[in-house]
Amino acid sequence: MSETMQDSGVEWIGEIPIGWKVDSLKRLLDEPLKYGANEAAELDDRELPRYIRITDFNHDGLLKDDSFKSLPLEKAAGYYLKNGDVLFARSGATVGKTFIFYGEDKSACFAGYLIKASTNRHLLSPEFLYFYTKSPAYDMWKSSIFTQATIQNIGADKYAYLPIIMPPIFEQQAIAQYLDERCGKLDSIIAIKKEQIQTLDALRQSIIYQAVTKGLDDSVELVDSGVEWLGEIPKGWKVRKLKYITKQIVDGTHFTPTYVETGVPFLRVTDIQTESIDFESIKF
């Protein structure tokens, strides 16, 4: 062990700098963890408090504007968010996903499948907590929770004991500011790359469409395909329904299977990627 490092006391965290601590989340809060409102998202009145649900934010920490929903004042009461509150998703495919709220001058409340953590800012910086939940340490903790449970669900009782690595508060703030700046630059680069990928994807689709509907000979005579959305096709080509040129078309099982450690690979929609099958997550 380095002279500047010490054992954290948590196996999957390992060593931490001397002077840092590890404590449970519940001991670093201003108030107990709280579940959101169990109300239907029916209104979209922007004069009312925004009703934040799991589906309203992505892993990039940004709220979607096109999914805005609101709650009446009487239903939002008791579930308001203040700047710096961190929300944790407690179930479903996005369990463990987090969001830090900065509403500025706009009021907002949160839904029942989310859990609110309001930190004691003398002990834990909310920004540091948020970045901590984007780290492999947090992922390893989630994996340890899932190993113990039959379903992927992390309630307030489990989040309360989330081990938080704690530098001194001034160092937490410096780390959060550093990460905000560095990650902001990386996010900008990622956004540019995504836009470039979308452009290349569109070009790829255009090339494929041209080849499979018009062929490789630009000088060939085109004729009406008889299908409105298909348009013209090369003379001599035909259009046939799939059922006439395949041996069989069937769908899969209509029951929930019992999975085993080894056996026949059972292909699900979630196993199919854009260009391949995800054999890492496949079940048997």
C-alpha positions as semicolon CSV with decimal commas, in nm:
position;residue;x (nm);y (nm);z (nm)
1;M;0,000;0,000;0,000
2;S;0,130;0,348;-0,090
3;E;0,218;0,576;0,201
4;T;-0,040;0,823;0,069
5;M;-0,316;0,562;0,045
6;Q;-0,523;0,367;0,296
7;D;-0,766;0,077;0,288
8;S;-1,123;0,201;0,235
9;G;-1,271;-0,095;0,421
10;V;-1,488;-0,174;0,118
11;E;-1,354;-0,455;-0,101
12;W;-1,474;-0,324;-0,436
13;I;-1,354;0,031;-0,362
14;G;-1,003;-0,068;-0,254
15;E;-0,758;0,201;-0,148
16;I;-0,840;0,569;-0,105
17;P;-0,618;0,867;-0,023
18;I;-0,530;0,925;0,342
19;G;-0,766;1,185;0,484
20;W;-1,061;1,059;0,282
21;K;-1,343;0,858;0,439
22;V;-1,620;0,621;0,339
23;D;-1,967;0,663;0,487
24;S;-2,323;0,554;0,414
25;L;-2,536;0,793;0,207
26;K;-2,804;0,816;0,478
27;R;-2,552;0,975;0,719
28;L;-2,471;1,252;0,470
29;L;-2,822;1,382;0,405
30;D;-3,026;1,677;0,531
31;E;-3,339;1,463;0,540
32;P;-3,425;1,095;0,483
33;L;-3,442;0,962;0,128
34;K;-3,788;1,024;-0,016
35;Y;-4,005;0,858;-0,280
36;G;-4,188;1,075;-0,533
37;A;-4,556;1,126;-0,604
38;N;-4,768;0,837;-0,732
39;E;-4,968;1,047;-0,975
40;A;-5,055;1,003;-1,341
41;A;-4,874;1,234;-1,584
42;E;-5,172;1,388;-1,759
43;L;-5,108;1,764;-1,779
44;D;-4,857;1,960;-1,985
45;D;-4,929;2,308;-1,847
46;R;-4,596;2,491;-1,829
47;E;-4,736;2,729;-1,570
48;L;-4,757;2,436;-1,325
49;P;-4,467;2,252;-1,157
50;R;-4,287;2,016;-1,392
51;Y;-4,342;1,648;-1,309
52;I;-4,006;1,475;-1,354
53;R;-4,015;1,101;-1,429
54;I;-3,745;0,844;-1,506
55;T;-3,809;0,877;-1,880
56;D;-3,755;1,255;-1,871
57;F;-3,377;1,243;-1,837
58;N;-3,096;1,053;-2,003
59;H;-2,764;0,928;-1,869
60;D;-2,611;1,256;-1,988
61;G;-2,795;1,433;-1,706
62;L;-3,011;1,655;-1,926
63;L;-3,388;1,692;-1,911
64;K;-3,586;1,629;-2,227
65;D;-3,802;1,922;-2,328
66;D;-4,035;1,721;-2,552
67;S;-4,160;1,500;-2,267
68;F;-4,277;1,782;-2,039
69;K;-4,555;1,695;-1,796
70;S;-4,685;1,886;-1,496
71;L;-4,883;1,832;-1,176
72;P;-5,148;2,052;-1,015
73;L;-5,016;2,250;-0,717
74;E;-5,210;2,044;-0,465
75;K;-5,062;1,718;-0,596
76;A;-4,709;1,856;-0,626
77;A;-4,708;1,972;-0,263
78;G;-4,462;1,771;-0,057
79;Y;-4,265;1,656;-0,360
80;Y;-4,090;1,975;-0,470
81;L;-3,725;1,969;-0,571
82;K;-3,463;2,224;-0,477
83;N;-3,138;2,298;-0,660
84;G;-2,881;2,027;-0,601
85;D;-3,127;1,747;-0,519
86;V;-3,012;1,418;-0,670
87;L;-3,272;1,172;-0,803
88;F;-3,214;0,796;-0,816
89;A;-3,417;0,557;-1,034
90;R;-3,537;0,267;-0,820
91;S;-3,661;0,003;-1,065
92;G;-3,693;-0,109;-1,423
93;A;-3,439;-0,111;-1,704
94;T;-3,295;0,222;-1,590
95;V;-3,255;0,133;-1,220
96;G;-2,965;0,325;-1,070
97;K;-2,982;0,607;-1,323
98;T;-2,931;0,948;-1,159
99;F;-3,014;1,312;-1,225
100;I;-2,915;1,631;-1,044
101;F;-3,180;1,902;-1,044
102;Y;-3,108;2,266;-1,124
103;G;-3,444;2,430;-1,173
104;E;-3,323;2,786;-1,138
105;D;-3,649;2,985;-1,110
106;K;-3,879;2,701;-1,221
107;S;-4,052;2,469;-0,976
108;A;-4,054;2,093;-1,026
109;C;-4,162;1,779;-0,843
110;F;-4,073;1,414;-0,897
111;A;-4,250;1,085;-0,963
112;G;-4,283;0,773;-0,751
113;Y;-4,026;0,559;-0,931
114;L;-3,761;0,811;-0,829
115;I;-3,595;0,865;-0,491
116;K;-3,473;1,208;-0,380
117;A;-3,145;1,263;-0,196
118;S;-3,087;1,608;-0,041
119;T;-2,729;1,620;0,084
120;N;-2,596;1,795;0,394
121;R;-2,370;2,035;0,206
122;H;-2,129;2,066;0,497
123;L;-2,053;1,696;0,450
124;L;-2,133;1,600;0,091
125;S;-2,136;1,812;-0,223
126;P;-2,441;1,720;-0,437
127;E;-2,230;1,765;-0,750
128;F;-1,967;1,526;-0,611
129;L;-2,241;1,272;-0,530
130;Y;-2,379;1,301;-0,882
131;F;-2,040;1,245;-1,046
132;Y;-1,975;0,959;-0,803
133;T;-2,284;0,784;-0,943
134;K;-2,128;0,805;-1,290
135;S;-1,819;0,612;-1,178
136;P;-1,729;0,240;-1,195
137;A;-1,740;0,235;-0,812
138;Y;-2,114;0,303;-0,825
139;D;-2,161;0,042;-1,098
140;M;-1,984;-0,218;-0,885
141;W;-2,210;-0,136;-0,591
142;K;-2,519;-0,178;-0,811
143;S;-2,388;-0,513;-0,934
144;S;-2,345;-0,629;-0,574
145;I;-2,707;-0,532;-0,501
146;F;-2,838;-0,714;-0,808
147;T;-2,642;-1,027;-0,714
148;Q;-2,836;-1,041;-0,388
149;A;-3,179;-0,978;-0,544
150;T;-3,396;-1,175;-0,785
151;I;-3,516;-0,858;-0,961
152;Q;-3,340;-0,535;-1,046
153;N;-3,485;-0,302;-0,788
154;I;-3,300;-0,064;-0,557
155;G;-3,525;0,093;-0,296
156;A;-3,450;0,367;-0,045
157;D;-3,353;0,103;0,210
158;K;-3,064;-0,001;-0,014
159;Y;-2,964;0,346;-0,137
160;A;-2,941;0,452;0,228
161;Y;-2,640;0,223;0,269
162;L;-2,466;0,321;-0,055
163;P;-2,100;0,365;0,049
164;I;-1,984;0,716;-0,048
165;I;-1,613;0,795;-0,085
166;M;-1,568;1,127;0,095
167;P;-1,278;1,363;0,042
168;P;-1,285;1,679;0,260
169;I;-1,571;1,904;0,143
170;F;-1,342;2,164;-0,020
171;E;-1,177;1,885;-0,218
172;Q;-1,516;1,744;-0,321
173;Q;-1,609;2,084;-0,463
174;A;-1,277;2,114;-0,649
175;I;-1,317;1,764;-0,795
176;A;-1,676;1,835;-0,903
177;Q;-1,571;2,161;-1,072
178;Y;-1,283;1,985;-1,251
179;L;-1,512;1,707;-1,374
180;D;-1,779;1,955;-1,483
181;E;-1,525;2,135;-1,702
182;R;-1,354;1,825;-1,840
183;C;-1,675;1,629;-1,898
184;G;-1,837;1,934;-2,056
185;K;-1,560;1,944;-2,317
186;L;-1,590;1,571;-2,376
187;D;-1,970;1,598;-2,408
188;S;-1,923;1,863;-2,678
189;I;-1,686;1,634;-2,869
190;I;-1,926;1,342;-2,830
191;A;-2,215;1,555;-2,963
192;I;-2,010;1,646;-3,273
193;K;-1,914;1,282;-3,327
194;K;-2,277;1,171;-3,291
195;E;-2,382;1,425;-3,552
196;Q;-2,110;1,299;-3,785
197;I;-2,220;0,940;-3,726
198;Q;-2,582;1,032;-3,804
199;T;-2,468;1,192;-4,130
200;L;-2,265;0,884;-4,222
201;D;-2,557;0,656;-4,128
202;A;-2,785;0,854;-4,358
203;L;-2,527;0,824;-4,637
204;R;-2,496;0,450;-4,572
205;Q;-2,875;0,404;-4,592
206;S;-2,888;0,607;-4,911
207;I;-2,619;0,391;-5,073
208;I;-2,795;0,070;-4,968
209;Y;-3,135;0,198;-5,088
210;Q;-2,992;0,300;-5,424
211;A;-2,827;-0,039;-5,473
212;V;-3,123;-0,259;-5,373
213;T;-3,393;-0,056;-5,552
214;K;-3,210;0,084;-5,855
215;G;-2,913;-0,150;-5,903
216;L;-2,554;-0,066;-5,990
217;D;-2,603;0,046;-6,353
218;D;-2,705;0,412;-6,366
219;S;-2,788;0,386;-6,738
220;V;-3,052;0,111;-6,703
221;E;-3,411;0,195;-6,800
222;L;-3,645;0,236;-6,502
223;V;-4,010;0,135;-6,487
224;D;-4,289;0,189;-6,232
225;S;-4,272;-0,073;-5,957
226;G;-4,644;-0,049;-5,884
227;V;-4,562;0,030;-5,521
228;E;-4,600;0,397;-5,432
229;W;-4,327;0,421;-5,168
230;L;-4,085;0,214;-5,377
231;G;-4,110;0,421;-5,692
232;E;-3,926;0,311;-6,004
233;I;-3,713;-0,002;-6,039
234;P;-3,487;-0,125;-6,321
235;K;-3,663;-0,282;-6,621
236;G;-3,662;-0,660;-6,582
237;W;-3,680;-0,648;-6,200
238;K;-3,996;-0,765;-6,020
239;V;-4,170;-0,696;-5,691
240;R;-4,305;-0,994;-5,494
241;K;-4,456;-1,031;-5,148
242;L;-4,220;-1,193;-4,900
243;K;-4,456;-1,484;-4,828
244;Y;-4,424;-1,602;-5,190
245;I;-4,045;-1,624;-5,187
246;T;-3,981;-1,778;-4,844
247;K;-4,035;-2,129;-4,715
248;Q;-4,185;-2,024;-4,383
249;I;-4,247;-1,715;-4,166
250;V;-4,320;-1,781;-3,798
251;D;-4,300;-1,587;-3,473
252;G;-4,134;-1,704;-3,153
253;T;-4,264;-1,852;-2,831
254;H;-4,557;-1,694;-2,648
255;F;-4,466;-1,803;-2,296
256;T;-4,209;-1,698;-2,040
257;P;-3,934;-1,960;-2,050
258;T;-3,742;-2,108;-1,760
259;Y;-3,378;-2,012;-1,812
260;V;-3,087;-2,247;-1,735
261;E;-2,710;-2,202;-1,706
262;T;-2,635;-2,384;-2,033
263;G;-2,854;-2,507;-2,312
264;V;-3,008;-2,371;-2,632
265;P;-2,950;-1,997;-2,686
266;F;-3,285;-1,815;-2,651
267;L;-3,287;-1,510;-2,875
268;R;-3,477;-1,204;-2,750
269;V;-3,527;-0,860;-2,901
270;T;-3,280;-0,711;-2,652
271;D;-3,008;-0,949;-2,775
272;I;-3,021;-0,814;-3,129
273;Q;-2,788;-0,523;-3,199
274;T;-2,778;-0,316;-3,519
275;E;-2,530;-0,544;-3,692
276;S;-2,494;-0,847;-3,467
277;I;-2,621;-1,055;-3,175
278;D;-2,509;-0,971;-2,822
279;F;-2,386;-1,312;-2,708
280;E;-2,261;-1,167;-2,377
281;S;-2,613;-1,121;-2,240
282;I;-2,790;-1,407;-2,417
283;K;-2,988;-1,653;-2,204
284;F;-3,038;-2,029;-2,245
